Structures are given as structure tokens and as C-alpha cells.
XYZ file of C-alpha atoms in Angstrom:
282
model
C 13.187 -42.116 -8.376
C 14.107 -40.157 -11.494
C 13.221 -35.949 -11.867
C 11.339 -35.642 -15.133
C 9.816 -33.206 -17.317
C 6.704 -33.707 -17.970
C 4.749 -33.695 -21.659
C 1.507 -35.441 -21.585
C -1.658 -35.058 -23.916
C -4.817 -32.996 -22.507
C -7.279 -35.703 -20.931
C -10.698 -35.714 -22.279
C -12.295 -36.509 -18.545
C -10.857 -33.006 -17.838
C -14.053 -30.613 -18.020
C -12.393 -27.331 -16.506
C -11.038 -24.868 -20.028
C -7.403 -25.437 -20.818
C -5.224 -23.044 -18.787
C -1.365 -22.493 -19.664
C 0.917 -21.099 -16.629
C 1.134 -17.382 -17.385
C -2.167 -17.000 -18.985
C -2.942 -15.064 -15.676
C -0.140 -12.302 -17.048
C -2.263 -11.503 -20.233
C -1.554 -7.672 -21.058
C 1.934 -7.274 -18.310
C 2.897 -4.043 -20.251
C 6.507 -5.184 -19.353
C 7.386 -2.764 -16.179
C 8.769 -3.836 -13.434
C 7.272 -5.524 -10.247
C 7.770 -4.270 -6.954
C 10.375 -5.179 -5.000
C 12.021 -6.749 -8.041
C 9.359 -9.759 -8.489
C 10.020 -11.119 -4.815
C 6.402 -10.253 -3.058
C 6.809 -12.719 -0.311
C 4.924 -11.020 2.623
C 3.589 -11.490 6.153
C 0.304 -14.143 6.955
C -0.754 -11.268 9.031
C -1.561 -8.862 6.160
C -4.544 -11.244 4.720
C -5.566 -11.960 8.782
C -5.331 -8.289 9.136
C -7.341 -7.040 6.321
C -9.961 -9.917 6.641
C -10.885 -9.374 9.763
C -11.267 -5.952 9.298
C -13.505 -6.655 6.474
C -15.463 -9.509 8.936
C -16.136 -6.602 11.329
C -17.603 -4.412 8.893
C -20.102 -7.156 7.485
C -20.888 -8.094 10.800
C -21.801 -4.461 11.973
C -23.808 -4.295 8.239
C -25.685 -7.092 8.956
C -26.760 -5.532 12.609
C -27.498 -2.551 11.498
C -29.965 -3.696 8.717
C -31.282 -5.935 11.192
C -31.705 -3.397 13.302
C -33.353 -1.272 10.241
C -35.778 -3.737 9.353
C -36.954 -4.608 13.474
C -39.902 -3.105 13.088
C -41.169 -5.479 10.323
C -39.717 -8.454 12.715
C -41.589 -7.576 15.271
C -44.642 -7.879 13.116
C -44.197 -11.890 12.309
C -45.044 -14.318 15.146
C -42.967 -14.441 17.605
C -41.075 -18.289 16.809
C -40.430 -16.838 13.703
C -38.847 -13.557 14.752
C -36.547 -15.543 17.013
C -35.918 -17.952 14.026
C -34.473 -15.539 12.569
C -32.136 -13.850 14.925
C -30.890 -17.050 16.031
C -30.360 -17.743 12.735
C -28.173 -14.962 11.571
C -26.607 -14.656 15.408
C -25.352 -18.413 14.908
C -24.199 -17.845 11.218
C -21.991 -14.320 11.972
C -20.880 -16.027 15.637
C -19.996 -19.439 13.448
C -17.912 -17.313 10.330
C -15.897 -15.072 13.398
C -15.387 -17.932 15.087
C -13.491 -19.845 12.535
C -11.751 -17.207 11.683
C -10.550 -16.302 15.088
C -9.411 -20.176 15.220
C -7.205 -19.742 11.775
C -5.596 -16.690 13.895
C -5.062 -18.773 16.402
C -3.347 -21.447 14.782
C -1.193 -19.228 12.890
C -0.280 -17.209 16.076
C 0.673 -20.572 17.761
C 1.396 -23.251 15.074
C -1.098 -25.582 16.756
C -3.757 -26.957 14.977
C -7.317 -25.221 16.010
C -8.370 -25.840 12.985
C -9.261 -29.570 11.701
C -12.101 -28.571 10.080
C -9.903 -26.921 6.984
C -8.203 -29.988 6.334
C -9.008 -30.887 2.908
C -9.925 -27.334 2.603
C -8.106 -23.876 1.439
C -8.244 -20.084 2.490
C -8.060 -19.243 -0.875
C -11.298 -20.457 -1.797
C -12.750 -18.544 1.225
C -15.099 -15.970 -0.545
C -13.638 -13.236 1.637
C -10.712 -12.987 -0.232
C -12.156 -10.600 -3.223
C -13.159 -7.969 -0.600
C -9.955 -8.550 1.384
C -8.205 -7.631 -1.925
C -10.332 -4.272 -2.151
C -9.358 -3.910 1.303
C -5.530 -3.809 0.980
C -5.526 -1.756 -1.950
C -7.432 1.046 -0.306
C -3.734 0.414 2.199
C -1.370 0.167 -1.073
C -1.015 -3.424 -1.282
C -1.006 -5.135 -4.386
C -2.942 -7.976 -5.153
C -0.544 -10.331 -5.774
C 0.932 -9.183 -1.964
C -2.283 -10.225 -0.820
C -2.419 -13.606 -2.862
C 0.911 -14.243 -1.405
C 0.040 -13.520 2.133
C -2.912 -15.550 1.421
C -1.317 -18.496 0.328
C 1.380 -18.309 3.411
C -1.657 -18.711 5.775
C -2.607 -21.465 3.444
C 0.666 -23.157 3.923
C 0.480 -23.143 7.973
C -2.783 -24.369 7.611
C -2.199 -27.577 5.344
C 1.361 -27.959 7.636
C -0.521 -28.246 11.315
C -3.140 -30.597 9.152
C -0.970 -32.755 7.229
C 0.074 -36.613 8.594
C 3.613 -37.677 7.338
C 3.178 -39.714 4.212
C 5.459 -41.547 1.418
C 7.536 -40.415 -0.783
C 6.119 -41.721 -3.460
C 2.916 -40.396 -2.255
C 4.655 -36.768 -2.834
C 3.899 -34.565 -6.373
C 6.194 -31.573 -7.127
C 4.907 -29.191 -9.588
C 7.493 -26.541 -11.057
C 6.754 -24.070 -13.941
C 9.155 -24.092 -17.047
C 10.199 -19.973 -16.228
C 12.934 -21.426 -13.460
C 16.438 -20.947 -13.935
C 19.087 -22.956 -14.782
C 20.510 -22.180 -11.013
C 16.863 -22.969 -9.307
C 16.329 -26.284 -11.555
C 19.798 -27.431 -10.925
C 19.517 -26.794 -6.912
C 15.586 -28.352 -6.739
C 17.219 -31.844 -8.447
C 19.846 -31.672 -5.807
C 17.584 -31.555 -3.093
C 14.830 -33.798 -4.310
C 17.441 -36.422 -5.031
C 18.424 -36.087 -1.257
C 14.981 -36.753 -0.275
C 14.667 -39.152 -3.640
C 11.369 -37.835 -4.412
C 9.925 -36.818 -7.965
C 9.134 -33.233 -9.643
C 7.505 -32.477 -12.765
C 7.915 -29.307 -14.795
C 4.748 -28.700 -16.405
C 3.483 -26.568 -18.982
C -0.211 -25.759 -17.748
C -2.531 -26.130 -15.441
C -4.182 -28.692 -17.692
C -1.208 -30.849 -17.557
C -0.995 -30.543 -13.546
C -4.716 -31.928 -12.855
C -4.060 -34.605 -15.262
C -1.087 -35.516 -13.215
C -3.076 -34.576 -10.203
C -5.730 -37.974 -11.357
C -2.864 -40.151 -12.369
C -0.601 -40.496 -9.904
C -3.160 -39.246 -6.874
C -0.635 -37.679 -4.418
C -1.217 -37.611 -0.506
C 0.353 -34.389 -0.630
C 1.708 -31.696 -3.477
C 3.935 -28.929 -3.282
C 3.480 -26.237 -6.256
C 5.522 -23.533 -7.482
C 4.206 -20.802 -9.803
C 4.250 -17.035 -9.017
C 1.142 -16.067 -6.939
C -1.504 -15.535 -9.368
C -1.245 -18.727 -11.299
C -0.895 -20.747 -7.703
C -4.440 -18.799 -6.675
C -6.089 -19.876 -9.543
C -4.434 -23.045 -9.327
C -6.102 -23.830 -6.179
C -9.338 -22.470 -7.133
C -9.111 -24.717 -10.299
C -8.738 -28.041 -8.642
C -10.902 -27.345 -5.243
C -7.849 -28.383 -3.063
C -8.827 -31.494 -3.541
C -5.459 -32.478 -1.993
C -3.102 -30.800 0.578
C -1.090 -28.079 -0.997
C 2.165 -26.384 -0.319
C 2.210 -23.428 -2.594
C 5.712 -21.682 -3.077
C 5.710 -18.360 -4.876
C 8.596 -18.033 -7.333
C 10.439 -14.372 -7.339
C 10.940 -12.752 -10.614
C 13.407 -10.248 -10.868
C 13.277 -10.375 -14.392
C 9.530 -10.202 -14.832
C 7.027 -13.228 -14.744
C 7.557 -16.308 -16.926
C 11.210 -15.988 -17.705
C 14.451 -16.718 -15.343
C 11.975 -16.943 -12.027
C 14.207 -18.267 -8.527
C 12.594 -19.640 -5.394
C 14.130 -20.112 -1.720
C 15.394 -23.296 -1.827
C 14.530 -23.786 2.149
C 11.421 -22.652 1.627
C 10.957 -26.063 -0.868
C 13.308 -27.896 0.960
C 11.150 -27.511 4.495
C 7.714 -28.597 1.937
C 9.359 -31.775 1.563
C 10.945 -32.220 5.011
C 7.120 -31.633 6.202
C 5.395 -33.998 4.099
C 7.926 -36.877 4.985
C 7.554 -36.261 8.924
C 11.224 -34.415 9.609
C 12.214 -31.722 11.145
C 11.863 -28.203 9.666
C 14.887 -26.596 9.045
C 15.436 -22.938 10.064
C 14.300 -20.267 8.024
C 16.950 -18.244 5.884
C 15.317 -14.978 6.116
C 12.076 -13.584 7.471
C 8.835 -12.806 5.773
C 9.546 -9.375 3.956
C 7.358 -6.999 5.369
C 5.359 -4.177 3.662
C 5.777 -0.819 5.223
């Protein structure tokens, strides 16, 4: 297999607006990101701040039921019970999924099946779970990023081993020499494919051509949200946040185990160990 970058026309089948990486970065005044561009942070941050937001709704929705009892209490009675079996089995459905996403990320065993083919970041929790960190002074790019590490433990305890032809890197063009010149070492070792694309236009066109079992993506964490949320997961996704010490879009660096461990999961071996831990926000 050869490493390629790839330059390929728009396809007219495409319906979703034309999105280049970095569009996301519109009006970046230029300072500096925290902790030097590299936001990599703890799953339990997102799991933290959405359940706190999941206890809140569920108390809001109790107390307006609660509110509006008398007026319940006025229908007949199979349709009062309709109803509080109704939202009882919704809220009791929503906690208990996420209580099993906990759970698998706690463990590494899969509790959840029902998210394969699925992503947390299309969960509609995650705009309030934003609003919720900030109020703690957490960015919302931490928050994408923890997001997207629950994602990644969630497509890992779902995925089967597959082929590597089956496999589709996407990298951005901001990498480094450095970072481009490690990621062909290792995906020669592997002999497995990456493309460096320009947008997200050209990704879901590669995305329909060459229909991958499995993709690993790397983009800094606002493009790789909107990534996801662009293409409906349609497939499993690894999604690797680059660091950018020198702002986005220009001279970005990943953790080569980090990609390294995407492919090794995809093709069935083991992990290797992790070179560092999670940074963690204080």
C-alpha cells in the first residue's frame, strides 16, 4: 500500500455545504491556547458534567410534573398513568444508558452495544454539558476533547478486527514535517493507507469511495466534532486531537501511540502502553 495525499474534485451527490478544515477557527485573534494547544483531557470531565446536567433535567421534569398534578388528576385515570409511565420510562431509559457508558468506560467492557454505529458527540446533551463546564472554567474545546475520548472507548469495546484495506486514515495538511514523517513510518509497519485532506468535503467523498470498516481522524477538536456531526458516524471513528503549540492550522503534532494503538485496534493486536496519562484540568 502506498501513503498518498489526497486532491480530488467536490462530488455533486454530496448535499452537506462545503467545509474546509479550519473553517471552525474563523476570527482566532491569534493568542495563545491553553496549555500550549495540547487540550487532551480526562473522559471523566464530559461523564462528570453530563451527569450533573442529567440530574438537574431529571429533578426539572419532576418538579413540573409535580406542578402541573393537579391538572393530571383531572384526566381519566388510564390517561394520567399514561403519562407518568411515559415520562418515568423515558428519564429511567436516558439515566440508564448513560450510567451504562460510565460503566464501560470505568471497566473497558462493553455495556454498551447499542452505540455501535452511534457517537456521544451527537448526543444532544453535549451543548448544555458545554454550558456546564464553563460555569467550572473549562473550555469548550476541553470538553470536545473529553468528549471525543469517551467516544474513542466507546467505538474500541464495539469495534470487530477488520482488514487493512478496510482501514481510512484522515490527517489535516497543518502536521509537521516530524509528525508526517513518523505517521508514514508507522503506517508502513502496519502497511495501511492515510490521506491528507484538505476539507471535510474531500473526507466524505473519500468516506463513499473507498467505504472503510473503520477510520481513524486527526484534526484538532473542533473540526473532529463537527466532523462527526457532519457525516452521522456513519462508520466507527477513532478521533485523535492534534496539539498546537503554535496555534491551530500550522505546525500541529499528535502522540504517535495514541495513532499507533488506533491502528493496532482496528487490526485485532494488542494495545501498546500508553506514553503519558490523560492531562488533567485542575
Amino acid at each position: 500500500m502506498s501513503n498518498v495525499e489526497t486532491s480530488v474534485e467536490a462530488s455533486p451527490e454530496v448535499t452537506i455545504p462545503p467545509r474546509k478544515l479550519g473553517d471552525t477557527w474563523d476570527g482566532w485573534a491569534g493568542e495563545v491556547e491553553e496549555n500550549r494547544g495540547d487540550l487532551e483531557t480526562s473522559p471523566w470531565y464530559f461523564l462528570t458534567f453530563a451527569t450533573t446536567v442529567l440530574v438537574a433535567l431529571t429533578a426539572l421534569v419532576w418538579t413540573a410534573m409535580f406542578l402541573i398534578e393537579p391538572r393530571l388528576n383531572e384526566l381519566p385515570v388510564w390517561l394520567n398513568r399514561t403519562v407518568l409511565m411515559s415520562v418515568w420510562g423515558v428519564l429511567s431509559a436516558v439515566n440508564l444508558m448513560f450510567a451504562l457508558v460510565v460503566l464501560t468506560v470505568a471497566t473497558g467492557k462493553n455495556f454498551v452495544p447499542f452505540m455501535k454505529g452511534r457517537h456521544i458527540a451527537l448526543s444532544g446533551i453535549i451543548p448544555w454539558t458545554i454550558k456546564a463546564g464553563k460555569i467550572f472554567g473549562l473550555s469548550k474545546d476541553r470538553i470536545a476533547n473529553s468528549v471525543l475520548q469517551v467516544g474513542n472507548r466507546l467505538t474500541t469495546v464495539n469495534q470487530a478486527m477488520i482488514e487493512r484495506d478496510e482501514l481510512l486514515i484522515l490527517l489535516p495538511r497543518c502536521l509537521d514535517k516530524q509528525t508526517r514523517d513518523e505517521i508514514k513510518m508507522v503506517t508502513s509497519k502496519y502497511d495501511v493507507d492515510f490521506h491528507i485532506c484538505a476539507g471535510g468535503q474531500m473526507a466524505r467523498q473519500l468516506l463513499t469511495e473507498k467505504k472503510p470498516k473503520g477510520v481513524i481522524a486527526v484534526a484538532c477538536e473542533r473540526d473532529l466534532m463537527a466532523g462527526v456531526q457532519d457525516v452521522k458516524a456513519a462508520v466507527p471513528v477513532i478521533a485523535i486531537a492534534n496539539k498546537r503549540p503554535e496555534g491551530p492550522c500550522r505546525n500541529t503534532l499528535i502522540n504517535m501511540t495514541e495513532m499507533e494503538n488506533a491502528i493496532r485496534m482496528y487490526l485485532g493486536k494488542e494495545l501498546l502502553p500508553v506514553d503519558k496519562p490523560l492531562l488533567e484540568q485542575n
